[in-house]
Amino acid sequence: MRYALYYWSGIQGRGEFIRLALEDAGADYDDVARDQGDDAMTPFLEGKHEGALPFAPPFLKAGRLVIAQVAEILQYLGPPLKLVPDGDSRRLYAHQLQLTITDVVAEIHDSHHPIASSLYYEDQRSEARRRAKDLRENRLPKFLGYFEQVLERNGGRHALRQHSYVDLSLFQLMSGLDYAFPRAMQRLKRELPLLCALSQRVTERPRIAAYLASPRRLAFNKDGIFRHYPELDDPR
Amino acid sequence: MRYALYYWSGIQGRGEFIRLALEDAGADYDDVARDQGDDAMTPFLEGKHEGALPFAPPFLKAGRLVIAQVAEILQYLGPPLKLVPDGDSRRLYAHQLQLTITDVVAEIHDSHHPIASSLYYEDQRSEARRRAKDLRENRLPKFLGYFEQVLERNGGRHALRQHSYVDLSLFQLMSGLDYAFPRAMQRLKRELPLLCALSQRVTERPRIAAYLASPRRLAFNKDGIFRHYPELDDPR
């Protein structure tokens, strides 16, 4: 199966969680908007294709299926890409963990856009300072501490019985947070040895290492989910 | 199968999406925290049970399985409760729609808590006014317009081929918004005839009608997701 991924061409964004799974598995895929421009997504979003109507990118075309929502795409790709263990209960848990990653990613986005995605950062900077402080002091310790506990309960190496799309997404989460909040993460990571070691191991997987060194891996930037504004990080 | 639902006892909240599915199907279930108090959830959240570790309520116990995240619980319950059509592509679409409901529910919550869930509303009231304005003017028209289009593409009566948990959740979404933003909804509903008619039909389903008239249906209140603060609604 050759997959077609549709996501904004200029950012890692939410599409990166899918891309990491496709790359890690050596899957055959087109990154359509990067090849053809963002307009290639429009007919799907305007409902001009049969089948599922996506609310927003990313979405995946797999044969005639159109699948949207990051966690659902990964739930769909997990078995054919061998990125999820066998067994209903483990697959349910994988999806639950991915949905919790979805939740924290939305909160991270809102730390720089607490009022409206449609406004510039500069028009909500004072609100962003307040929200980012709560993210750093309350929400990230809670979410990351939860994922650390998930690893610990499972022997430490993986979120599930074996390597999975959840491990790849946890790497992406930690990488994005390292970029956006370097000072806060230096503090928080003291309590997150298992997440740190997992992230390091993911970067050493041969296909991920090759991907991260390739031009396909865009740099983090100020249009994505993870944005670095020094005033939103821990004070010096 | 007798299910056990775990959710905060004093609010409809996110648990209500699960409760509506269980009630509509006439399923056998315990609403554990309502019977035993919220402390009954603690051992699960502290990781003292085997299996999946929930990040937060609601979670469902089904035999030995523990399942968290609203959309995942509904994805799991759909087939046995006959609340989702047959076929992989329709079930994927049902889940995608439910995940999009999850997204708008989070945005609705953040309209009264744009800075931090841990702070009182009164400590983020001015930010809430700005965020609620964006919700009413941009985000609700976009999300509700999307769901209206989903109905329209499908013949108008249901989100999917037949009645499903998605229809029940769309009813809950519309009900909550009617409570929280009565003036904005009066305006928005002019463009949402299919969503309005669907919500009405859901209230006429015999088991739902019985549930809504029972003491099991808590009233909306100012501790839940949908909160009515007149200053966050359209100006008079």
Tab-separated table of C-alpha atoms in Angstrom:
chain	number	residue	atom	x	y	z
A	1	MET	CA	0.000	0.000	0.000
A	2	ARG	CA	1.273	3.440	-0.934
A	3	TYR	CA	-0.087	6.033	1.498
A	4	ALA	CA	-0.738	9.704	0.806
A	5	LEU	CA	-0.238	12.069	3.736
A	6	TYR	CA	-1.837	15.504	3.542
A	7	TYR	CA	-0.496	18.172	5.857
A	8	TRP	CA	0.650	21.807	5.719
A	9	SER	CA	3.953	21.928	3.884
A	10	GLY	CA	5.806	24.502	5.976
A	11	ILE	CA	5.738	23.032	9.471
A	12	GLN	CA	6.249	19.809	11.395
A	13	GLY	CA	3.001	20.399	13.257
A	14	ARG	CA	0.587	17.588	13.946
A	15	GLY	CA	1.588	15.880	10.701
A	16	GLU	CA	4.993	15.022	12.153
A	17	PHE	CA	3.524	12.351	14.440
A	18	ILE	CA	2.314	10.522	11.326
A	19	ARG	CA	5.473	11.169	9.361
A	20	LEU	CA	7.642	9.645	12.093
A	21	ALA	CA	5.583	6.449	12.002
A	22	LEU	CA	5.764	6.211	8.206
A	23	GLU	CA	9.510	6.901	8.222
A	24	ASP	CA	10.297	4.508	11.067
A	25	ALA	CA	8.466	1.721	9.260
A	26	GLY	CA	10.085	2.493	5.912
A	27	ALA	CA	6.581	2.866	4.477
A	28	ASP	CA	5.921	3.927	0.928
A	29	TYR	CA	4.216	7.329	1.077
A	30	ASP	CA	3.706	10.647	-0.648
A	31	ASP	CA	3.848	13.841	1.356
A	32	VAL	CA	1.333	15.416	-0.958
A	33	ALA	CA	1.258	19.082	0.047
A	34	ARG	CA	5.060	19.212	0.121
A	35	ASP	CA	5.133	17.907	-3.427
A	36	GLN	CA	2.109	19.723	-4.890
A	37	GLY	CA	1.444	22.651	-2.559
A	38	ASP	CA	-1.085	23.149	0.206
A	39	ASP	CA	-3.888	23.669	-2.299
A	40	ALA	CA	-3.864	19.929	-2.949
A	41	MET	CA	-5.726	19.563	0.369
A	42	THR	CA	-8.578	21.894	-0.526
A	43	PRO	CA	-10.885	19.505	-2.402
A	44	PHE	CA	-10.893	17.134	0.573
A	45	LEU	CA	-11.605	19.921	3.065
A	46	GLU	CA	-14.368	21.289	0.838
A	47	GLY	CA	-16.104	17.929	0.710
A	48	LYS	CA	-15.474	17.317	-2.975
A	49	HIS	CA	-14.255	13.774	-2.339
A	50	GLU	CA	-16.524	10.885	-1.446
A	51	GLY	CA	-16.284	9.392	1.998
A	52	ALA	CA	-15.078	10.939	5.220
A	53	LEU	CA	-14.968	14.716	5.423
A	54	PRO	CA	-11.857	15.813	7.343
A	55	PHE	CA	-12.256	18.799	9.638
A	56	ALA	CA	-8.585	19.760	9.253
A	57	PRO	CA	-5.204	18.351	8.204
A	58	PRO	CA	-3.491	16.001	8.749
A	59	PHE	CA	-5.413	13.364	6.886
A	60	LEU	CA	-4.283	10.189	5.203
A	61	LYS	CA	-5.461	8.579	2.022
A	62	ALA	CA	-5.102	4.817	2.047
A	63	GLY	CA	-6.648	3.355	-1.090
A	64	ARG	CA	-10.180	4.781	-1.106
A	65	LEU	CA	-10.210	5.534	2.622
A	66	VAL	CA	-9.727	9.060	3.898
A	67	ILE	CA	-8.780	9.124	7.579
A	68	ALA	CA	-8.336	12.229	9.715
A	69	GLN	CA	-7.227	12.990	13.282
A	70	VAL	CA	-3.646	12.108	14.248
A	71	ALA	CA	-4.496	9.488	16.851
A	72	GLU	CA	-6.942	7.754	14.548
A	73	ILE	CA	-4.464	7.716	11.661
A	74	LEU	CA	-1.887	6.112	13.944
A	75	GLN	CA	-4.430	3.636	15.242
A	76	TYR	CA	-5.119	2.698	11.613
A	77	LEU	CA	-1.457	2.527	10.573
A	78	GLY	CA	-0.207	0.708	13.661
A	79	PRO	CA	-0.960	-2.873	12.600
A	80	PRO	CA	0.189	-2.727	8.942
A	81	LEU	CA	3.341	-0.780	9.905
A	82	LYS	CA	3.957	-3.162	12.822
A	83	LEU	CA	4.037	-0.202	15.178
A	84	VAL	CA	1.616	-1.515	17.766
A	85	PRO	CA	1.610	-4.802	19.714
A	86	ASP	CA	-0.933	-7.529	19.048
A	87	GLY	CA	-3.978	-7.824	21.262
A	88	ASP	CA	-7.053	-5.688	21.762
A	89	SER	CA	-6.195	-4.478	25.242
A	90	ARG	CA	-2.710	-3.317	24.216
A	91	ARG	CA	-4.067	-1.587	21.135
A	92	LEU	CA	-6.713	0.176	23.176
A	93	TYR	CA	-4.006	1.330	25.582
A	94	ALA	CA	-1.801	2.528	22.714
A	95	HIS	CA	-4.672	4.617	21.408
A	96	GLN	CA	-5.500	5.981	24.845
A	97	LEU	CA	-1.896	7.072	25.331
A	98	GLN	CA	-1.867	8.692	21.890
A	99	LEU	CA	-5.084	10.566	22.691
A	100	THR	CA	-3.455	11.852	25.865
A	101	ILE	CA	-0.528	13.060	23.746
A	102	THR	CA	-3.130	14.801	21.550
A	103	ASP	CA	-4.454	16.540	24.659
A	104	VAL	CA	-1.093	17.841	25.826
A	105	VAL	CA	-0.195	18.947	22.289
A	106	ALA	CA	-3.362	21.073	22.197
A	107	GLU	CA	-2.423	22.625	25.533
A	108	ILE	CA	1.097	23.353	24.277
A	109	HIS	CA	-0.356	25.072	21.221
A	110	ASP	CA	-2.645	27.142	23.378
A	111	SER	CA	0.235	28.318	25.550
A	112	HIS	CA	1.254	30.678	22.741
A	113	HIS	CA	-2.314	31.176	21.462
A	114	PRO	CA	-4.515	31.240	24.568
A	115	ILE	CA	-7.102	33.608	23.093
A	116	ALA	CA	-7.448	32.772	19.398
A	117	SER	CA	-5.555	30.882	16.706
A	118	SER	CA	-6.700	33.567	14.312
A	119	LEU	CA	-4.822	36.330	16.160
A	120	TYR	CA	-1.076	36.969	16.061
A	121	TYR	CA	0.991	35.916	19.042
A	122	GLU	CA	1.812	39.566	19.636
A	123	ASP	CA	-1.883	40.287	20.178
A	124	GLN	CA	-2.148	37.776	23.020
A	125	ARG	CA	1.316	37.950	24.520
A	126	SER	CA	0.359	38.905	28.055
A	127	GLU	CA	-2.252	36.141	28.187
A	128	ALA	CA	0.323	33.739	26.727
A	129	ARG	CA	2.718	34.559	29.544
A	130	ARG	CA	0.112	33.615	32.126
A	131	ARG	CA	-0.938	30.450	30.337
A	132	ALA	CA	2.633	29.326	29.610
A	133	LYS	CA	3.495	29.714	33.296
A	134	ASP	CA	0.644	27.370	34.194
A	135	LEU	CA	1.739	24.958	31.462
A	136	ARG	CA	5.325	24.860	32.763
A	137	GLU	CA	4.431	24.691	36.441
A	138	ASN	CA	1.317	22.524	36.476
A	139	ARG	CA	0.321	20.905	33.222
A	140	LEU	CA	3.673	19.677	31.853
A	141	PRO	CA	4.704	18.140	35.191
A	142	LYS	CA	1.333	16.398	35.301
A	143	PHE	CA	1.352	15.096	31.704
A	144	LEU	CA	5.055	14.224	31.518
A	145	GLY	CA	4.957	12.703	34.993
A	146	TYR	CA	2.073	10.557	33.788
A	147	PHE	CA	4.023	9.296	30.776
A	148	GLU	CA	7.066	8.636	32.980
A	149	GLN	CA	4.815	6.535	35.216
A	150	VAL	CA	3.463	4.671	32.166
A	151	LEU	CA	7.047	3.766	31.199
A	152	GLU	CA	7.968	2.784	34.736
A	153	ARG	CA	4.956	0.481	35.117
A	154	ASN	CA	6.029	-1.228	31.918
A	155	GLY	CA	9.666	-1.926	32.784
A	156	GLY	CA	11.050	1.401	31.592
A	157	ARG	CA	11.990	0.885	27.948
A	158	HIS	CA	8.714	1.277	26.083
A	159	ALA	CA	5.214	2.627	26.634
A	160	LEU	CA	3.856	-0.745	25.522
A	161	ARG	CA	5.253	-4.257	25.352
A	162	GLN	CA	7.427	-3.325	22.383
A	163	HIS	CA	8.433	-0.345	20.268
A	164	SER	CA	5.318	1.421	18.954
A	165	TYR	CA	3.979	4.606	17.460
A	166	VAL	CA	3.464	5.836	21.023
A	167	ASP	CA	7.231	5.772	21.657
A	168	LEU	CA	7.774	7.739	18.434
A	169	SER	CA	5.202	10.324	19.490
A	170	LEU	CA	6.715	10.631	22.965
A	171	PHE	CA	10.058	11.370	21.296
A	172	GLN	CA	8.391	14.075	19.185
A	173	LEU	CA	6.713	15.552	22.252
A	174	MET	CA	9.993	15.729	24.164
A	175	SER	CA	11.862	17.150	21.144
A	176	GLY	CA	9.298	19.852	20.603
A	177	LEU	CA	9.284	20.808	24.256
A	178	ASP	CA	13.113	20.923	24.328
A	179	TYR	CA	12.930	23.417	21.461
A	180	ALA	CA	10.098	25.511	22.870
A	181	PHE	CA	10.943	25.549	26.577
A	182	PRO	CA	14.664	24.717	26.947
A	183	ARG	CA	15.000	26.123	30.451
A	184	ALA	CA	11.823	24.567	31.811
A	185	MET	CA	12.705	21.224	30.245
A	186	GLN	CA	16.173	21.259	31.797
A	187	ARG	CA	14.399	21.510	35.150
A	188	LEU	CA	11.613	19.033	34.389
A	189	LYS	CA	13.841	16.381	32.835
A	190	ARG	CA	15.576	15.738	36.153
A	191	GLU	CA	12.425	13.846	37.129
A	192	LEU	CA	11.968	12.164	33.744
A	193	PRO	CA	14.900	9.772	33.256
A	194	LEU	CA	12.873	7.146	31.417
A	195	LEU	CA	11.325	9.595	28.942
A	196	CYS	CA	14.765	11.084	28.267
A	197	ALA	CA	16.335	7.683	27.655
A	198	LEU	CA	13.442	6.630	25.436
A	199	SER	CA	13.779	9.786	23.331
A	200	GLN	CA	17.488	9.152	22.916
A	201	ARG	CA	16.892	5.562	21.818
A	202	VAL	CA	14.343	6.684	19.251
A	203	THR	CA	16.903	9.017	17.644
A	204	GLU	CA	19.249	6.030	17.284
A	205	ARG	CA	16.817	3.918	15.303
A	206	PRO	CA	18.437	3.724	11.855
A	207	ARG	CA	15.496	4.959	9.799
A	208	ILE	CA	14.679	7.720	12.296
A	209	ALA	CA	18.328	8.816	12.388
A	210	ALA	CA	18.360	8.955	8.586
A	211	TYR	CA	15.074	10.865	8.544
A	212	LEU	CA	16.171	13.406	11.153
A	213	ALA	CA	19.357	14.071	9.133
A	214	SER	CA	17.402	14.487	5.875
A	215	PRO	CA	15.817	17.631	4.440
A	216	ARG	CA	12.428	15.937	4.931
A	217	ARG	CA	12.692	16.761	8.635
A	218	LEU	CA	11.831	20.448	8.735
A	219	ALA	CA	13.306	22.526	11.533
A	220	PHE	CA	11.012	23.613	14.357
A	221	ASN	CA	9.846	27.144	13.669
A	222	LYS	CA	7.482	29.856	14.846
A	223	ASP	CA	4.545	28.674	12.775
A	224	GLY	CA	4.194	25.226	14.322
A	225	ILE	CA	2.815	23.856	17.558
A	226	PHE	CA	6.099	23.992	19.437
A	227	ARG	CA	7.324	27.592	19.349
A	228	HIS	CA	10.233	29.154	21.149
A	229	TYR	CA	9.456	32.503	22.691
A	230	PRO	CA	12.034	33.093	25.450
A	231	GLU	CA	9.545	35.081	27.529
A	232	LEU	CA	7.268	32.013	27.752
A	233	ASP	CA	10.032	29.804	29.157
A	234	ASP	CA	11.213	29.620	32.784
A	235	PRO	CA	12.837	32.891	33.842
A	236	ARG	CA	16.644	32.868	33.752
B	1	MET	CA	-21.702	-7.425	30.161
B	2	ARG	CA	-22.230	-5.031	33.058
B	3	TYR	CA	-20.141	-1.902	32.576
B	4	ALA	CA	-18.720	0.349	35.264
B	5	LEU	CA	-18.446	4.045	34.383
B	6	TYR	CA	-16.138	6.212	36.468
B	7	TYR	CA	-16.652	9.944	36.333
B	8	TRP	CA	-16.950	12.917	38.689
B	9	SER	CA	-20.267	12.652	40.469
B	10	GLY	CA	-21.335	16.312	40.502
B	11	ILE	CA	-21.336	17.248	36.830
B	12	GLN	CA	-22.417	16.047	33.407
B	13	GLY	CA	-18.984	16.868	32.016
B	14	ARG	CA	-17.220	14.556	29.603
B	15	GLY	CA	-18.832	11.547	31.240
B	16	GLU	CA	-22.207	12.535	29.840
B	17	PHE	CA	-21.221	11.519	26.301
B	18	ILE	CA	-20.676	7.964	27.594
B	19	ARG	CA	-23.761	8.006	29.796
B	20	LEU	CA	-26.011	8.962	26.874
B	21	ALA	CA	-24.744	5.986	24.880
B	22	LEU	CA	-25.262	3.575	27.776
B	23	GLU	CA	-28.736	4.970	28.461
B	24	ASP	CA	-29.824	5.001	24.830
B	25	ALA	CA	-28.800	1.364	24.451
B	26	GLY	CA	-30.467	0.327	27.709
B	27	ALA	CA	-27.092	-1.051	28.814
B	28	ASP	CA	-26.482	-2.498	32.225
B	29	TYR	CA	-24.036	-0.182	34.021
B	30	ASP	CA	-22.932	1.201	37.343
B	31	ASP	CA	-22.191	4.892	37.670
B	32	VAL	CA	-19.565	4.158	40.263
B	33	ALA	CA	-18.596	7.558	41.642
B	34	ARG	CA	-22.253	8.567	41.961
B	35	ASP	CA	-22.888	5.435	44.021
B	36	GLN	CA	-19.666	5.290	46.022
B	37	GLY	CA	-18.166	8.770	45.864
B	38	ASP	CA	-15.375	10.240	43.759
B	39	ASP	CA	-12.730	8.520	45.865
B	40	ALA	CA	-13.649	5.277	44.146
B	41	MET	CA	-11.678	6.546	41.133
B	42	THR	CA	-8.445	7.159	43.025
B	43	PRO	CA	-6.891	3.665	42.921
B	44	PHE	CA	-7.195	3.630	39.130
B	45	LEU	CA	-5.676	7.093	38.749
B	46	GLU	CA	-2.844	6.199	41.118
B	47	GLY	CA	-1.943	3.143	39.083
B	48	LYS	CA	-2.976	0.610	41.713
B	49	HIS	CA	-4.912	-1.463	39.180
B	50	GLU	CA	-3.304	-3.667	36.556
B	51	GLY	CA	-3.620	-2.707	32.926
B	52	ALA	CA	-4.185	0.676	31.388
B	53	LEU	CA	-3.424	3.743	33.506
B	54	PRO	CA	-6.048	6.438	32.861
B	55	PHE	CA	-4.809	10.022	32.788
B	56	ALA	CA	-8.174	11.349	33.949
B	57	PRO	CA	-11.870	10.424	34.196
B	58	PRO	CA	-14.001	9.324	32.499
B	59	PHE	CA	-12.885	5.739	32.269
B	60	LEU	CA	-14.846	2.556	31.791
B	61	LYS	CA	-14.291	-0.857	33.278
B	62	ALA	CA	-15.509	-3.660	31.025
B	63	GLY	CA	-14.555	-6.997	32.511
B	64	ARG	CA	-10.817	-6.721	33.119
B	65	LEU	CA	-10.333	-3.917	30.615
B	66	VAL	CA	-9.911	-0.327	31.737
B	67	ILE	CA	-10.530	2.146	28.904
B	68	ALA	CA	-10.097	5.905	29.093
B	69	GLN	CA	-10.732	8.880	26.796
B	70	VAL	CA	-14.325	9.584	25.761
B	71	ALA	CA	-13.908	8.930	22.046
B	72	GLU	CA	-12.089	5.672	22.672
B	73	ILE	CA	-14.718	4.478	25.139
B	74	LEU	CA	-17.426	5.193	22.555
B	75	GLN	CA	-15.405	3.486	19.841
B	76	TYR	CA	-15.226	0.444	22.127
B	77	LEU	CA	-18.894	0.522	23.128
B	78	GLY	CA	-20.280	1.257	19.673
B	79	PRO	CA	-20.450	-2.316	18.329
B	80	PRO	CA	-21.829	-4.120	21.418
B	81	LEU	CA	-24.356	-1.337	22.063
B	82	LYS	CA	-25.265	-1.278	18.349
B	83	LEU	CA	-24.503	2.420	18.252
B	84	VAL	CA	-22.253	2.402	15.216
B	85	PRO	CA	-22.846	1.040	11.711
B	86	ASP	CA	-21.030	-2.007	10.406
B	87	GLY	CA	-17.983	-1.607	8.226
B	88	ASP	CA	-14.465	-0.378	8.871
B	89	SER	CA	-14.774	2.832	6.891
B	90	ARG	CA	-17.965	3.900	8.672
B	91	ARG	CA	-16.492	3.089	12.061
B	92	LEU	CA	-13.371	5.059	11.277
B	93	TYR	CA	-15.546	7.993	10.261
B	94	ALA	CA	-17.639	7.706	13.426
B	95	HIS	CA	-14.487	7.874	15.501
B	96	GLN	CA	-13.108	10.792	13.514
B	97	LEU	CA	-16.327	12.734	14.060
B	98	GLN	CA	-16.250	11.919	17.762
B	99	LEU	CA	-12.634	13.113	18.006
B	100	THR	CA	-13.691	16.371	16.364
B	101	ILE	CA	-16.421	16.699	19.005
B	102	THR	CA	-13.668	16.134	21.597
B	103	ASP	CA	-11.746	19.036	20.058
B	104	VAL	CA	-14.624	21.488	20.166
B	105	VAL	CA	-15.515	20.421	23.716
B	106	ALA	CA	-11.967	21.286	24.807
B	107	GLU	CA	-12.281	24.693	23.152
B	108	ILE	CA	-15.618	25.294	24.862
B	109	HIS	CA	-14.059	24.455	28.219
B	110	ASP	CA	-11.195	26.828	27.561
B	111	SER	CA	-13.564	29.676	26.748
B	112	HIS	CA	-14.222	30.031	30.493
B	113	HIS	CA	-10.754	28.851	31.541
B	114	PRO	CA	-8.359	30.252	28.916
B	115	ILE	CA	-5.435	30.608	31.314
B	116	ALA	CA	-5.554	27.681	33.729
B	117	SER	CA	-8.027	25.047	34.897
B	118	SER	CA	-6.494	25.423	38.338
B	119	LEU	CA	-7.555	29.078	38.648
B	120	TYR	CA	-11.053	30.353	39.380
B	121	TYR	CA	-13.068	31.796	36.547
B	122	GLU	CA	-12.995	35.134	38.327
B	123	ASP	CA	-9.197	35.181	38.038
B	124	GLN	CA	-9.302	34.892	34.244
B	125	ARG	CA	-12.514	36.713	33.445
B	126	SER	CA	-11.099	39.334	31.094
B	127	GLU	CA	-9.171	36.703	29.132
B	128	ALA	CA	-12.326	34.566	29.066
B	129	ARG	CA	-14.253	37.422	27.494
B	130	ARG	CA	-11.741	37.648	24.666
B	131	ARG	CA	-11.574	33.907	24.124
B	132	ALA	CA	-15.350	33.416	24.304
B	133	LYS	CA	-15.806	36.122	21.673
B	134	ASP	CA	-13.503	34.208	19.323
B	135	LEU	CA	-15.332	30.979	20.144
B	136	ARG	CA	-18.730	32.498	19.326
B	137	GLU	CA	-17.608	34.366	16.221
B	138	ASN	CA	-15.087	32.007	14.653
B	139	ARG	CA	-14.729	28.588	16.204
B	140	LEU	CA	-18.376	27.592	16.818
B	141	PRO	CA	-19.468	28.636	13.315
B	142	LYS	CA	-16.574	26.594	11.924
B	143	PHE	CA	-17.175	23.451	14.014
B	144	LEU	CA	-20.975	23.518	13.926
B	145	GLY	CA	-20.941	24.401	10.236
B	146	TYR	CA	-18.725	21.374	9.697
B	147	PHE	CA	-21.144	19.045	11.495
B	148	GLU	CA	-24.083	20.549	9.573
B	149	GLN	CA	-22.210	19.752	6.368
B	150	VAL	CA	-21.542	16.203	7.576
B	151	LEU	CA	-25.294	15.740	8.078
B	152	GLU	CA	-26.128	17.309	4.748
B	153	ARG	CA	-23.709	15.078	2.823
B	154	ASN	CA	-25.372	12.096	4.444
B	155	GLY	CA	-28.992	12.910	3.620
B	156	GLY	CA	-29.690	15.069	6.662
B	157	ARG	CA	-30.993	12.710	9.311
B	158	HIS	CA	-27.874	11.144	10.802
B	159	ALA	CA	-24.135	11.708	10.894
B	160	LEU	CA	-23.672	8.135	9.673
B	161	ARG	CA	-25.850	5.662	7.810
B	162	GLN	CA	-27.977	5.100	10.906
B	163	HIS	CA	-28.421	6.360	14.460
B	164	SER	CA	-25.092	6.217	16.312
B	165	TYR	CA	-23.190	7.460	19.321
B	166	VAL	CA	-22.144	10.427	17.159
B	167	ASP	CA	-25.756	11.607	16.911
B	168	LEU	CA	-26.089	11.319	20.692
B	169	SER	CA	-22.923	13.352	21.192
B	170	LEU	CA	-24.066	16.015	18.727
B	171	PHE	CA	-27.266	16.335	20.757
B	172	GLN	CA	-25.194	16.781	23.927
B	173	LEU	CA	-22.994	19.366	22.243
B	174	MET	CA	-26.005	21.379	21.074
B	175	SER	CA	-27.712	21.107	24.475
B	176	GLY	CA	-24.648	22.267	26.329
B	177	LEU	CA	-24.152	25.191	23.978
B	178	ASP	CA	-27.827	26.181	24.292
B	179	TYR	CA	-27.309	26.349	28.048
B	180	ALA	CA	-23.980	28.166	27.969
B	181	PHE	CA	-24.513	30.608	25.098
B	182	PRO	CA	-28.275	31.030	24.585
B	183	ARG	CA	-28.022	34.286	22.650
B	184	ALA	CA	-25.164	33.172	20.405
B	185	MET	CA	-26.922	29.884	19.717
B	186	GLN	CA	-30.142	31.617	18.771
B	187	ARG	CA	-28.120	33.419	16.108
B	188	LEU	CA	-26.029	30.416	15.011
B	189	LYS	CA	-28.909	27.960	14.832
B	190	ARG	CA	-30.484	29.846	11.949
B	191	GLU	CA	-27.778	28.261	9.803
B	192	LEU	CA	-27.977	24.849	11.446
B	193	PRO	CA	-31.396	23.379	10.632
B	194	LEU	CA	-30.169	19.789	10.371
B	195	LEU	CA	-28.295	19.850	13.685
B	196	CYS	CA	-31.353	21.370	15.375
B	197	ALA	CA	-33.706	18.746	13.951
B	198	LEU	CA	-31.287	15.942	14.878
B	199	SER	CA	-31.074	17.187	18.472
B	200	GLN	CA	-34.849	17.294	18.712
B	201	ARG	CA	-35.181	13.745	17.379
B	202	VAL	CA	-32.639	12.483	19.913
B	203	THR	CA	-34.711	13.892	22.787
B	204	GLU	CA	-37.688	11.912	21.461
B	205	ARG	CA	-35.954	8.554	21.600
B	206	PRO	CA	-37.837	6.733	24.358
B	207	ARG	CA	-34.863	5.756	26.515
B	208	ILE	CA	-33.267	9.190	26.117
B	209	ALA	CA	-36.534	10.927	26.967
B	210	ALA	CA	-36.816	8.763	30.085
B	211	TYR	CA	-33.217	9.470	31.018
B	212	LEU	CA	-33.518	13.221	30.536
B	213	ALA	CA	-36.592	13.249	32.792
B	214	SER	CA	-34.866	11.189	35.484
B	215	PRO	CA	-32.714	12.368	38.393
B	216	ARG	CA	-29.775	10.595	36.735
B	217	ARG	CA	-29.566	13.519	34.283
B	218	LEU	CA	-27.887	16.209	36.354
B	219	ALA	CA	-28.625	19.815	35.471
B	220	PHE	CA	-25.951	21.817	33.694
B	221	ASN	CA	-24.063	23.852	36.278
B	222	LYS	CA	-21.074	26.112	36.755
B	223	ASP	CA	-18.637	23.294	37.476
B	224	GLY	CA	-18.954	21.489	34.163
B	225	ILE	CA	-17.682	22.055	30.648
B	226	PHE	CA	-20.694	24.032	29.497
B	227	ARG	CA	-21.089	27.026	31.809
B	228	HIS	CA	-23.407	29.951	31.529
B	229	TYR	CA	-21.773	33.287	32.258
B	230	PRO	CA	-23.921	35.967	30.592
B	231	GLU	CA	-20.903	38.167	29.925
B	232	LEU	CA	-19.382	35.420	27.745
B	233	ASP	CA	-22.438	35.200	25.510
B	234	ASP	CA	-23.362	37.491	22.601
B	235	PRO	CA	-24.107	41.013	23.844
B	236	ARG	CA	-27.815	41.814	24.193
